[in-house]
Coordinates of C-alpha atoms in Angstrom, one line a residue:
Chain U
M1 CA 0.0 0.0 0.0
L2 CA 1.2 3.5 -0.8
S3 CA 2.2 5.5 2.2
I4 CA 3.0 9.2 2.1
A5 CA 4.0 11.0 5.3
G6 CA 2.5 8.2 7.4
R7 CA -0.9 8.3 5.5
T8 CA -1.8 5.2 3.5
F9 CA -3.7 5.1 0.2
R10 CA -5.2 2.0 -1.4
S11 CA -5.5 3.8 -4.8
R12 CA -2.4 4.9 -6.6
L13 CA -4.5 7.2 -8.8
F14 CA -4.8 10.7 -7.5
M15 CA -7.3 12.9 -9.3
G16 CA -7.5 16.6 -10.0
T17 CA -10.9 18.3 -9.8
G18 CA -10.5 21.1 -12.3
K19 CA -12.2 21.6 -15.7
F20 CA -15.3 19.5 -15.0
S21 CA -18.5 20.9 -16.6
S22 CA -20.5 20.2 -13.4
S23 CA -19.9 19.2 -9.8
A24 CA -22.2 16.2 -10.3
L25 CA -20.0 14.9 -13.1
M26 CA -16.9 15.6 -11.1
I27 CA -18.2 13.5 -8.2
A28 CA -19.3 10.7 -10.5
A29 CA -15.8 10.6 -12.1
L30 CA -14.1 10.7 -8.7
R31 CA -16.2 7.7 -7.5
A32 CA -15.4 5.8 -10.7
S33 CA -11.7 6.6 -10.3
G34 CA -11.4 5.0 -6.8
S35 CA -9.2 7.9 -5.9
E36 CA -8.7 8.7 -2.3
M37 CA -6.7 11.9 -2.7
V38 CA -7.9 14.8 -4.8
T39 CA -6.3 18.1 -5.6
V40 CA -8.1 21.4 -5.2
A41 CA -7.2 25.0 -5.9
L42 CA -7.8 28.2 -4.0
R43 CA -9.6 31.2 -5.5
R44 CA -11.5 34.2 -4.4
V45 CA -15.2 33.6 -3.6
D46 CA -17.3 35.2 -6.4
L47 CA -19.4 37.6 -4.3
N48 CA -21.8 37.9 -7.1
D49 CA -22.5 34.2 -7.0
P50 CA -21.5 33.1 -3.5
A51 CA -23.6 29.9 -3.7
D52 CA -21.4 28.5 -6.4
D53 CA -19.4 26.2 -4.2
I54 CA -18.6 23.0 -6.1
M55 CA -16.1 21.7 -3.5
G56 CA -18.6 22.0 -0.7
A57 CA -20.4 19.0 -2.1
L58 CA -17.4 16.7 -1.7
N59 CA -17.2 14.2 1.2
R60 CA -13.8 15.1 2.8
R61 CA -13.7 11.8 4.7
R62 CA -13.8 9.9 1.4
F63 CA -11.7 12.2 -0.6
F64 CA -8.6 13.5 1.1
F65 CA -7.9 17.1 0.0
L66 CA -4.5 18.0 -1.4
P67 CA -4.7 21.8 -1.9
N68 CA -2.4 23.1 -4.6
T69 CA -0.7 26.5 -4.9
S70 CA -1.6 26.9 -8.5
G71 CA -1.3 30.5 -9.7
A72 CA 1.7 31.2 -7.5
R73 CA 4.6 32.6 -9.5
D74 CA 7.2 32.7 -6.8
A75 CA 7.9 31.2 -3.3
A76 CA 6.3 34.1 -1.5
E77 CA 3.0 33.7 -3.3
A78 CA 3.1 29.9 -2.8
V79 CA 3.7 30.3 0.9
R80 CA 0.8 32.8 1.2
L81 CA -1.4 30.3 -0.6
A82 CA -0.2 27.5 1.6
H83 CA -1.3 29.5 4.7
L84 CA -4.7 30.1 3.1
A85 CA -5.0 26.4 2.2
R86 CA -4.3 25.4 5.8
A87 CA -7.0 27.9 7.0
A88 CA -9.6 26.8 4.5
G89 CA -8.9 23.1 4.6
D90 CA -7.9 22.2 8.1
T91 CA -5.0 20.3 6.5
N92 CA -1.2 20.8 6.4
W93 CA -0.8 18.9 3.2
L94 CA 0.1 20.8 0.1
K95 CA 0.8 20.2 -3.6
L96 CA 3.4 23.0 -4.1
E97 CA 3.2 24.4 -7.5
V98 CA 5.2 27.5 -8.6
T99 CA 4.7 28.3 -12.3
P100 CA 6.0 31.7 -13.3
D101 CA 5.4 31.3 -17.0
P102 CA 1.7 31.1 -18.0
R103 CA 2.6 29.9 -21.4
T104 CA 4.5 26.7 -20.5
L105 CA 3.3 26.4 -16.9
L106 CA 6.7 24.8 -16.2
P107 CA 7.6 24.9 -12.5
D108 CA 10.4 27.2 -11.2
P109 CA 12.9 24.9 -9.5
I110 CA 14.6 27.5 -7.4
E111 CA 11.4 29.1 -6.0
T112 CA 10.0 25.6 -5.5
L113 CA 13.0 24.5 -3.4
K114 CA 12.9 27.8 -1.5
A115 CA 9.2 27.4 -0.7
T116 CA 9.6 23.7 0.2
E117 CA 12.3 24.7 2.8
I118 CA 10.0 27.4 4.3
L119 CA 6.9 25.2 4.4
V120 CA 8.5 22.1 5.8
A121 CA 9.9 24.2 8.6
E122 CA 6.4 25.4 9.2
G123 CA 5.1 21.9 9.5
F124 CA 3.5 21.4 6.1
V125 CA 3.5 18.0 4.3
V126 CA 4.9 19.3 1.0
L127 CA 4.5 17.5 -2.3
P128 CA 6.3 19.6 -4.8
Y129 CA 5.4 19.6 -8.5
I130 CA 8.6 19.7 -10.5
N131 CA 10.1 19.3 -13.9
A132 CA 11.6 15.8 -14.2
D133 CA 15.0 16.9 -12.8
P134 CA 16.6 14.1 -10.8
I135 CA 19.0 16.4 -9.0
L136 CA 16.2 18.7 -8.0
A137 CA 14.2 15.7 -6.8
L138 CA 17.1 14.7 -4.5
R139 CA 17.5 18.3 -3.2
L140 CA 13.8 18.4 -2.4
Q141 CA 13.9 15.1 -0.6
D142 CA 16.9 16.3 1.4
V143 CA 15.0 19.4 2.7
G144 CA 12.0 17.3 3.7
A145 CA 9.6 17.0 0.8
A146 CA 7.1 14.2 1.6
A147 CA 7.0 13.1 -2.1
V148 CA 8.1 14.5 -5.4
M149 CA 5.8 15.0 -8.3
P150 CA 7.7 15.2 -11.6
L151 CA 5.7 16.0 -14.8
G152 CA 5.3 13.5 -17.6
A153 CA 4.6 16.5 -19.9
P154 CA 3.5 20.1 -19.4
I155 CA 0.2 20.6 -17.6
G156 CA -2.9 19.9 -19.7
T157 CA -1.0 18.7 -22.8
N158 CA -2.1 15.1 -22.8
Q159 CA 1.3 14.2 -24.3
G160 CA 2.3 11.3 -22.0
M161 CA 5.7 10.3 -20.7
L162 CA 7.9 12.8 -22.6
T163 CA 10.2 12.8 -19.6
R164 CA 10.5 9.0 -19.4
F165 CA 14.2 8.8 -19.1
Q166 CA 14.6 11.4 -16.4
V167 CA 11.6 10.1 -14.4
G168 CA 13.3 6.7 -14.5
I169 CA 16.3 8.2 -12.8
I170 CA 14.2 10.0 -10.2
I171 CA 12.4 6.7 -9.4
E172 CA 15.7 4.8 -9.1
Q173 CA 17.1 7.4 -6.7
A174 CA 14.2 8.5 -4.6
R175 CA 13.7 7.6 -1.0
V176 CA 10.3 9.4 -1.0
P177 CA 7.3 8.4 -3.1
V178 CA 7.3 9.6 -6.8
V179 CA 4.0 10.7 -8.1
V180 CA 4.0 11.4 -11.9
D181 CA 1.9 14.5 -12.3
A182 CA 0.7 16.4 -15.4
G183 CA 0.6 15.6 -19.1
L184 CA -0.8 12.0 -18.9
G185 CA -3.4 12.0 -21.6
V186 CA -4.6 8.4 -21.9
P187 CA -4.6 5.4 -19.6
S188 CA -1.6 3.8 -21.3
H189 CA 0.5 6.8 -20.3
A190 CA -0.5 6.2 -16.7
A191 CA 0.2 2.5 -17.0
E192 CA 3.6 3.3 -18.5
A193 CA 4.5 5.5 -15.5
M194 CA 3.4 2.8 -13.1
E195 CA 5.2 0.0 -14.9
M196 CA 8.4 2.1 -14.5
G197 CA 7.9 2.1 -10.8
A198 CA 6.2 5.4 -10.1
D199 CA 4.4 5.2 -6.7
A200 CA 1.3 7.0 -8.0
V201 CA 0.0 9.3 -10.8
L202 CA -2.1 12.4 -10.7
V203 CA -4.6 12.9 -13.5
N204 CA -7.0 15.7 -14.1
T205 CA -7.4 17.1 -17.7
A206 CA -7.4 13.7 -19.4
I207 CA -10.4 12.7 -17.3
A208 CA -12.2 16.0 -17.1
V209 CA -12.2 16.8 -20.8
A210 CA -13.0 13.3 -22.0
T211 CA -16.3 12.8 -23.8
D212 CA -17.3 10.5 -21.0
P213 CA -15.3 11.5 -17.9
V214 CA -16.8 8.8 -15.7
K215 CA -15.7 6.0 -18.1
M216 CA -12.3 7.6 -18.6
A217 CA -11.8 7.8 -14.8
K218 CA -12.5 4.1 -14.6
A219 CA -10.1 3.4 -17.5
F220 CA -7.3 5.3 -15.7
A221 CA -8.1 3.3 -12.5
V222 CA -7.7 0.0 -14.3
A223 CA -4.6 1.2 -16.1
V224 CA -2.9 2.3 -12.9
E225 CA -3.7 -1.0 -11.3
A226 CA -2.4 -2.9 -14.3
G227 CA 0.8 -0.8 -14.4
R228 CA 1.5 -1.3 -10.7
M229 CA 0.8 -5.0 -11.0
A230 CA 3.2 -5.3 -13.9
Y231 CA 5.9 -3.4 -12.0
E232 CA 5.5 -5.8 -9.0
A233 CA 5.5 -8.8 -11.4
G234 CA 8.9 -7.8 -12.7
P235 CA 8.9 -7.3 -16.5
G236 CA 11.4 -9.2 -18.7
E237 CA 14.3 -7.3 -20.2
K238 CA 14.3 -5.7 -23.6
Q239 CA 16.5 -7.6 -26.2
D240 CA 18.0 -6.4 -29.4
Q241 CA 17.4 -9.7 -31.2
A242 CA 14.5 -11.9 -31.8
R243 CA 14.3 -14.9 -29.5
A244 CA 11.7 -17.6 -30.4
S245 CA 9.0 -18.2 -27.9
S246 CA 8.3 -21.6 -29.3
P247 CA 10.9 -24.4 -29.1
D248 CA 13.4 -24.2 -32.0
F249 CA 14.3 -27.9 -31.9
D250 CA 12.6 -31.1 -33.1
L251 CA 11.6 -29.5 -36.3
N252 CA 13.2 -32.3 -38.4
F253 CA 9.8 -33.5 -39.6
L254 CA 9.4 -30.3 -41.6
R255 CA 12.6 -30.5 -43.5
D256 CA 15.9 -32.4 -43.6
E257 CA 18.6 -30.3 -41.8
Chain R
M1 CA -20.2 58.1 10.4
T2 CA -22.2 54.9 10.5
E3 CA -20.6 53.2 7.6
L4 CA -17.1 52.2 6.6
K5 CA -15.6 51.6 3.2
I6 CA -13.7 48.3 2.9
I7 CA -12.2 46.4 0.0
C8 CA -13.6 42.9 -0.1
N9 CA -12.2 40.6 -2.8
G10 CA -11.0 43.5 -4.7
E11 CA -14.3 45.4 -4.7
S12 CA -15.3 48.4 -2.5
R13 CA -18.1 47.7 -0.1
L14 CA -19.8 49.7 2.6
V15 CA -20.3 48.0 6.0
S16 CA -21.7 49.3 9.3
V17 CA -19.2 50.4 11.9
N18 CA -18.5 47.7 14.5
T19 CA -18.9 44.9 11.9
T20 CA -16.7 41.9 12.7
V21 CA -15.4 39.7 9.9
A22 CA -17.6 36.8 11.1
A23 CA -20.6 39.1 10.9
L24 CA -19.8 40.2 7.3
I25 CA -19.3 36.6 6.2
A26 CA -22.7 35.7 7.6
E27 CA -24.3 38.7 5.9
L28 CA -22.8 37.6 2.6
G29 CA -24.5 34.2 3.1
L30 CA -21.2 32.3 3.3
E31 CA -20.3 29.3 5.4
Q32 CA -17.2 30.3 7.4
T33 CA -16.0 26.8 7.9
Q34 CA -15.4 26.5 4.1
L35 CA -13.4 29.7 3.8
A36 CA -9.9 31.0 4.3
V37 CA -9.9 34.7 5.4
E38 CA -7.1 37.1 5.0
L39 CA -7.5 40.6 6.6
D40 CA -4.8 43.1 5.6
G41 CA -2.5 40.3 4.6
R42 CA -2.9 38.2 7.7
V43 CA -4.7 34.9 7.7
L44 CA -7.3 34.7 10.4
T45 CA -8.1 31.6 12.5
A46 CA -11.7 30.5 13.1
E47 CA -11.7 32.2 16.5
G48 CA -10.0 35.3 15.0
L49 CA -13.0 35.9 12.7
D50 CA -15.3 36.7 15.7
N51 CA -12.8 39.2 17.1
A52 CA -11.5 40.8 14.0
M53 CA -13.2 44.2 13.5
L54 CA -13.4 45.8 10.1
T55 CA -12.0 49.3 9.9
E56 CA -11.9 52.0 7.2
N57 CA -10.0 50.7 4.1
S58 CA -9.6 47.2 5.5
R59 CA -8.6 44.8 2.8
L60 CA -10.4 41.5 3.1
E61 CA -9.9 38.4 1.0
L62 CA -12.4 35.6 1.2
I63 CA -10.9 32.5 -0.4
R64 CA -12.2 29.0 -0.9
F65 CA -11.5 25.7 -2.6
V66 CA -12.4 25.3 -6.2
G67 CA -11.7 22.5 -8.7
G68 CA -8.0 22.3 -9.6
G69 CA -5.3 20.0 -10.6

């Protein structure tokens, strides 16, 4: 079972809650996914429509909230959002996300490291979203990150494991759980990450924008389970040359050799 | 003067003098357990909401969870 900062999770699929067309659809997709940890963002209450509270409908006992710091462009903004998340959510868990460039939404490694140090010292359980940089992952682990969340591809791109090689190194080196976050577009991408030994994956866009998000959530759940099972089963090694699966002897009855 | 001007979520708003943050939240029809509240840059605790008094030009931010990735 997956354990992060002493909390255990049966499901290795974490789900984001953004971009759903309705809260009913989001809840149905969450149920289908089997996810126990869901990411949420923080925004101003719309005072012209204060009743529009889609997260209020979620059972927090069933779905553990992992607030993110999306929108933060530097460590100071991320720390401010972390304090708000703790106040709103009664939780000290945090998906730390510092993305200064709205075009690429790639995370700033220096500000992320800085914010992690500050927030760990303040008692937060910090799960930083990072580019797939093995050295940064080690640095974050050293300063007390509870997990690392390298991207498969940029947020919302559905491109899959573009960072496969680097994520492989991160997994090999990590002493904390590795959660592949962002860019996974179809269930096979999630299965690939899990087969490589990722401890979990986080999926949002691919499920939320699917024609049938509930079915897609289920598909990701099955893929994550299959990928994990395959990792535990220990895949055979890749070979450069063909090797017959059937016996290559006792074929004399076909021809004289 | 019976009213104060404050800035709530970026917009000017008039509130009666001696309005606490908790009272304004109730007046707006919001559930305070689901909110994070920042007054002049300081995050308030649940108990703090009852004691925090709005003053002229107070800057109040009412924040809550929304769907996100």
